[in-house]
Coordinates of C-alpha atoms in Angstrom, one line a residue:
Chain A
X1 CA 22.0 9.7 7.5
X2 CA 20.1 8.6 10.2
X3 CA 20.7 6.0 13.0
X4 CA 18.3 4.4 15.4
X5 CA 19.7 4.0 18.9
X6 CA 17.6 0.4 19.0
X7 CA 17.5 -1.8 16.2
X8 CA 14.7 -3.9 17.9
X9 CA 14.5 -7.5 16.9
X10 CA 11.3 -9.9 17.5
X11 CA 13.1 -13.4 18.1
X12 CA 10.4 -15.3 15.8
X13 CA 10.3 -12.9 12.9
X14 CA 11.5 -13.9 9.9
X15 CA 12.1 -10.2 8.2
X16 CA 14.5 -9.8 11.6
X17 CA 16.7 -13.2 11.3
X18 CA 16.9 -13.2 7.3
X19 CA 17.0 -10.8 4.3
X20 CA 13.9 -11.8 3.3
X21 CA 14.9 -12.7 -0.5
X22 CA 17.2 -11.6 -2.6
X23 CA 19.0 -8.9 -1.4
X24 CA 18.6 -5.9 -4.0
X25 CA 20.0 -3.2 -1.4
X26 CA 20.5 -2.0 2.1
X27 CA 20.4 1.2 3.6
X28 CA 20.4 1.9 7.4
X29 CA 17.2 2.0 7.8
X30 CA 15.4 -0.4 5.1
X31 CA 16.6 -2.7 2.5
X32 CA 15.0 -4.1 -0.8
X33 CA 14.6 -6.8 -1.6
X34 CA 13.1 -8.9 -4.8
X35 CA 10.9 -11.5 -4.1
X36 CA 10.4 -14.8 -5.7
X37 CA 6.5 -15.4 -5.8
X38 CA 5.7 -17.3 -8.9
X39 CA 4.1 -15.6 -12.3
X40 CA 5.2 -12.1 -10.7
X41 CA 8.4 -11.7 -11.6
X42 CA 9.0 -7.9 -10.8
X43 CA 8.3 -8.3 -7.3
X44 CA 10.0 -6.5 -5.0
X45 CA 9.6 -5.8 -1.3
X46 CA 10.8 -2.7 0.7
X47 CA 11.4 -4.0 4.1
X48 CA 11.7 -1.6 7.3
X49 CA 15.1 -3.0 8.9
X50 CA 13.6 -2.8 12.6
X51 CA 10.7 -4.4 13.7
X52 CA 7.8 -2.1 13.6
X53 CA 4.0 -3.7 12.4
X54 CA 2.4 -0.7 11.3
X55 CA 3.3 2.3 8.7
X56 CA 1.9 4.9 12.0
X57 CA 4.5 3.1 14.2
X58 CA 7.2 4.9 12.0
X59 CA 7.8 8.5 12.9
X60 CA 6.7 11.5 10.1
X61 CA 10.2 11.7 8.5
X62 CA 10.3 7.9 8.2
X63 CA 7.3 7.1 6.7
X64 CA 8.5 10.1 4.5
X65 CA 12.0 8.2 3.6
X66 CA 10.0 5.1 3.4
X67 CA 7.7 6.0 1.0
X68 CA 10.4 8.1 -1.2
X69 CA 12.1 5.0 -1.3
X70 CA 8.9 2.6 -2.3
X71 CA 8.6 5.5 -5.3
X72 CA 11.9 5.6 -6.5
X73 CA 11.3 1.7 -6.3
X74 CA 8.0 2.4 -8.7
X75 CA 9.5 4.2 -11.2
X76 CA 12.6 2.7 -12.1
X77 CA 10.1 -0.4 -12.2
X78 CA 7.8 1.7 -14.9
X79 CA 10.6 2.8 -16.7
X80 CA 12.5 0.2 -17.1
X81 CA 9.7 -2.6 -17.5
X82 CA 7.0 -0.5 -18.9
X83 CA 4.4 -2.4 -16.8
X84 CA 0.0 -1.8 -16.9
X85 CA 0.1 -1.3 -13.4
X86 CA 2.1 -0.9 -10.3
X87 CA 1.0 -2.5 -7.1
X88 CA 2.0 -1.4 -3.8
X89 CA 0.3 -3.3 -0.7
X90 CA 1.6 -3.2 2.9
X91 CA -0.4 -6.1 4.7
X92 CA 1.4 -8.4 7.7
X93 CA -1.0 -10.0 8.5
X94 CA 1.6 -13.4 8.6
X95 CA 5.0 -11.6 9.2
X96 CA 3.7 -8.4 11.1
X97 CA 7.3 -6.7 10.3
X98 CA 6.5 -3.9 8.0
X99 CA 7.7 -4.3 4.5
X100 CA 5.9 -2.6 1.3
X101 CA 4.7 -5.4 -2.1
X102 CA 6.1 -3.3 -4.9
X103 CA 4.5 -5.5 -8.1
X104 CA 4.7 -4.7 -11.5
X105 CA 1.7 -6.2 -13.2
X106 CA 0.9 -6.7 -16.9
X107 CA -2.5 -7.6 -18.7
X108 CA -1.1 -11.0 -19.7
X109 CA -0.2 -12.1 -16.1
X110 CA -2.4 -15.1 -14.4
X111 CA -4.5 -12.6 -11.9
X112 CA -4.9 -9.0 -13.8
X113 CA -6.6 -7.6 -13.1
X114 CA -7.3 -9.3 -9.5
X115 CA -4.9 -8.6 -6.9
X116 CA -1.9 -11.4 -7.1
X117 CA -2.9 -12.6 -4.0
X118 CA -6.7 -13.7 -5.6
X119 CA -7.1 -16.4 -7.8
X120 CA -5.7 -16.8 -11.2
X121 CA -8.1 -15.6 -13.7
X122 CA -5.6 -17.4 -16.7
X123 CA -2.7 -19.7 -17.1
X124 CA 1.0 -18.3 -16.8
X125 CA 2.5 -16.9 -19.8
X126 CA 6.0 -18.5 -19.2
X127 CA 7.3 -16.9 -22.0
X128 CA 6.2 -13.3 -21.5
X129 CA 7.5 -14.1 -17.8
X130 CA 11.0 -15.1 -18.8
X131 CA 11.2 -12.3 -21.0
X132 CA 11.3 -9.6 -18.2
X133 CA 13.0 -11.8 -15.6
X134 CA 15.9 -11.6 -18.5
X135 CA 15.8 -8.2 -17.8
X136 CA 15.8 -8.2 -13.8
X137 CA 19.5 -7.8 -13.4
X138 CA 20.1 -4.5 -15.1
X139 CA 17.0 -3.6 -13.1
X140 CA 18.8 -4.4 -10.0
X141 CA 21.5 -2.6 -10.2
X142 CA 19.9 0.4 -11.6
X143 CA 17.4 0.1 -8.4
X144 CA 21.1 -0.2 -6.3
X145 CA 22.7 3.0 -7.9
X146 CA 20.1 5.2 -7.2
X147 CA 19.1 3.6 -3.9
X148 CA 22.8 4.2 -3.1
X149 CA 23.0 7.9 -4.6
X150 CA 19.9 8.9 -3.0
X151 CA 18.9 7.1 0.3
X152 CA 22.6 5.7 1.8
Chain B
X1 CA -3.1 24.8 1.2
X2 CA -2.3 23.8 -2.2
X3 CA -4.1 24.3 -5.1
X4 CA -3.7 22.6 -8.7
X5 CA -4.2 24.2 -11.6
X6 CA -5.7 21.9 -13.5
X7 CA -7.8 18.6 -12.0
X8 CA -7.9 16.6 -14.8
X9 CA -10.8 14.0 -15.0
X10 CA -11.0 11.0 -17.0
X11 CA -14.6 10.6 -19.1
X12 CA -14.7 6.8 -18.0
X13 CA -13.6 7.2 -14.7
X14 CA -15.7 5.9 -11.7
X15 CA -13.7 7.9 -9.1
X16 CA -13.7 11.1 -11.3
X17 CA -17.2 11.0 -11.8
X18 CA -18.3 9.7 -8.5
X19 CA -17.0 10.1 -4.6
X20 CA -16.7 6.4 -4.6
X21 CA -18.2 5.4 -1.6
X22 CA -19.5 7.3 2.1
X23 CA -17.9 10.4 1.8
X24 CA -16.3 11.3 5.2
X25 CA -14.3 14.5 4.3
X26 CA -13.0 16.2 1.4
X27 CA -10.3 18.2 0.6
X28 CA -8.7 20.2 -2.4
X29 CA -6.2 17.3 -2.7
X30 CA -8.0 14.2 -1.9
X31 CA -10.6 12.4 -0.1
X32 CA -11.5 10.1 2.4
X33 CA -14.8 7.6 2.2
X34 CA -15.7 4.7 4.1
X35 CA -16.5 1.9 1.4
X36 CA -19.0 -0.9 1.9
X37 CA -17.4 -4.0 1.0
X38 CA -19.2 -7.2 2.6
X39 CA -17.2 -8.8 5.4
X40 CA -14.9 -5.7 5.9
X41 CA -17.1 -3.1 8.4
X42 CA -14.0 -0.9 8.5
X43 CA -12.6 -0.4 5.4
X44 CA -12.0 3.4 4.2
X45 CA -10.4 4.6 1.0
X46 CA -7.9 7.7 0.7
X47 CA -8.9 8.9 -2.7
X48 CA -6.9 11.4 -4.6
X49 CA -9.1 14.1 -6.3
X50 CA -7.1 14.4 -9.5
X51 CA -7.3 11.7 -12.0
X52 CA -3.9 10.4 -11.7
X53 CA -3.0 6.1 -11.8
X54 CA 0.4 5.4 -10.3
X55 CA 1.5 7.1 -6.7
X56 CA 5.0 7.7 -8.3
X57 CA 2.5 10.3 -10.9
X58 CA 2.4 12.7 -7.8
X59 CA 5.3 15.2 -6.8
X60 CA 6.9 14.2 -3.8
X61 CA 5.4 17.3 -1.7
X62 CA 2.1 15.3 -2.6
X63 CA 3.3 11.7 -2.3
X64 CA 3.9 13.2 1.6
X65 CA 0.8 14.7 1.9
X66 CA -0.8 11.7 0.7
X67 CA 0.6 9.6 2.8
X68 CA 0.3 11.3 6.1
X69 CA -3.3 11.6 5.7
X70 CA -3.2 7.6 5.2
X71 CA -1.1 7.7 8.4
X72 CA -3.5 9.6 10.2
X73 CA -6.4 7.4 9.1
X74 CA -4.5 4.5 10.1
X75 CA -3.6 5.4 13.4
X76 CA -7.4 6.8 14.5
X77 CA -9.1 3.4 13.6
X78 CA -5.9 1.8 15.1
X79 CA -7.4 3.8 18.3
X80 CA -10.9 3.8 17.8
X81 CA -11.2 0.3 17.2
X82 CA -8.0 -1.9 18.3
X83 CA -7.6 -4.0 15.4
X84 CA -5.1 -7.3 14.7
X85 CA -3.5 -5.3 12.0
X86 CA -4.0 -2.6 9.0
X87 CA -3.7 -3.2 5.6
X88 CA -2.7 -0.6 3.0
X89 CA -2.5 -1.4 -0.3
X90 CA -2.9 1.6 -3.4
X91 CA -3.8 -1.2 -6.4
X92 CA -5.9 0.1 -9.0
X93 CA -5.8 -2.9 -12.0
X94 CA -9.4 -2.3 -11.8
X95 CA -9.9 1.7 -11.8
X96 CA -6.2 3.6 -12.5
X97 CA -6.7 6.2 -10.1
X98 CA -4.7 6.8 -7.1
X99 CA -6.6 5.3 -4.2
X100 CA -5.3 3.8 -1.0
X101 CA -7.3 1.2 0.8
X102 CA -7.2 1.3 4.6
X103 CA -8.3 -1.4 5.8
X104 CA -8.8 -2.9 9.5
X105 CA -8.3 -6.4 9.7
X106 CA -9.0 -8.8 12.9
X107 CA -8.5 -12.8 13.7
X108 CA -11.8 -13.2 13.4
X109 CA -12.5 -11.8 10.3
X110 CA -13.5 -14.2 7.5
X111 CA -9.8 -13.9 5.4
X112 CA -7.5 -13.2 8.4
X113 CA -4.5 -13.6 8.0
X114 CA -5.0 -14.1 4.0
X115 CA -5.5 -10.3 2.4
X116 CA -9.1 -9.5 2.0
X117 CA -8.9 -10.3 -1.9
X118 CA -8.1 -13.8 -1.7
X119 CA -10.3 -16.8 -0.4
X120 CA -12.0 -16.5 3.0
X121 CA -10.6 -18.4 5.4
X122 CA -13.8 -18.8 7.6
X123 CA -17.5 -17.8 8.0
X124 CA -18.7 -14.1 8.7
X125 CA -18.7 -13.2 12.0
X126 CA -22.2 -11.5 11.8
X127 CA -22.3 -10.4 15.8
X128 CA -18.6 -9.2 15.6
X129 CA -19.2 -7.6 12.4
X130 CA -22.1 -5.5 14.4
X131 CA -20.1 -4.8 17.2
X132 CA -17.6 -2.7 15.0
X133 CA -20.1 -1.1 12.4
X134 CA -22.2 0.6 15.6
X135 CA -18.9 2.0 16.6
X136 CA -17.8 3.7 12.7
X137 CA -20.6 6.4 12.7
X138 CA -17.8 7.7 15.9
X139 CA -15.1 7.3 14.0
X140 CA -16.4 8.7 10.8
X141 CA -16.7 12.1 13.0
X142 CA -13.0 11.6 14.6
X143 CA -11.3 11.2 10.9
X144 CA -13.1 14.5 9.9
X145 CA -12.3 16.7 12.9
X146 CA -8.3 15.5 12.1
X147 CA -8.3 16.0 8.4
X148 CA -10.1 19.0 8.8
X149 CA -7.7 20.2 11.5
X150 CA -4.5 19.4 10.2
X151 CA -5.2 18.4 6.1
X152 CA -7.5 21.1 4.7

């Protein structure tokens, strides 16, 4: 376990004041998070609980922990979803708060194989969609267990 | 240094077959090469050598090696050239193998603060565009005096 003697907080960032969507998990250092961004359903976010902007800004053994987090992250997501692709983006260029895009992404979705954040290259398949939200739950709390069993 | 037994290369493979861009150094893991995409002077790609599609495909000694030299190419063009913000993102929809994007990004830049893949925001910034391209040939010789140093 590891503690940071300054948790710092920007007073205008909204990945300091609030979760940041639904609360998957929290550890002491970084929670996740799944995001609500519409046609993507398995979207989660891995957010870094102090406010640091860039991945270098975390020290060796962080970024280490970080990213051993954002993989476990990736493959429960493959297992359990069996998706085409796995997307991992760490932009802020709005909330300059670093948190890792953990997207699963599937040949039927609006954008693939653009990035989610280009435009729609189809409609929404709402049924395909609601198919693997039904199965988000048991996701979650697989995602909790080992989060808990490996990174608490 | 770390050797793998096998590099398996995929027949259709742009990235197997090709360096994929500027080459600025390369090492028995992966490379690093400074990619021409319009708009986006300082944009360089961490490309691993082996044909492999999802960062969760690598073992977690590599995942760490991966990511430091990301880290490391981060925090020189952080140096070198001051940008707004990096953005990292390891996509791949397009061509399955493990590539990480690292990517400067300023106000002025045509998307800012959208990612890069989305619409532009505003018109090129030919002048400022310029500026930073005459200072990359520098940096292209600082990234491969570190990797060299501390990756190969």
């Amino acid at each position: 376990m590891h503690s940071h003697p300054t948790q710092p907080e920007s007073p205008n960032c909204v990945l300091c004041r609030e979760d940041g969507g639904a609360l998957v998990w929290r550890g002491s250092r970084l929670r996740l998070i799944r995001a609500s961004e519409e046609g993507f359903p398995a979207f989660y976010r891995v957010i870094w609980n102090a406010h640091v902007a860039e991945f270098s800004d975390l020290s060796r053994a962080d970024r280490a922990f970080c990213m051993e987090v954002v993989a476990a992250v990736e493959q429960l997501v493959r297992e359990h979803l069996k998706p085409a692709k796995i997307n991992l983006a760490a932009l802020g260029n709005m909330v300059p708060h670093l948190h890792w895009h953990v997207i699963a992404r599937w040949e039927w979705d609006s954008h693939f194989p653009a990035p989610v954040w280009a435009n729609a290259q189809r409609s929404r398949d709402a049924e395909k969609e609601a198919a693997i939200s039904a199965r988000l739950p048991a996701l979650d709390a697989l995602l909790r267990e080992r989060l808990q069993a490996e990174f608490a």
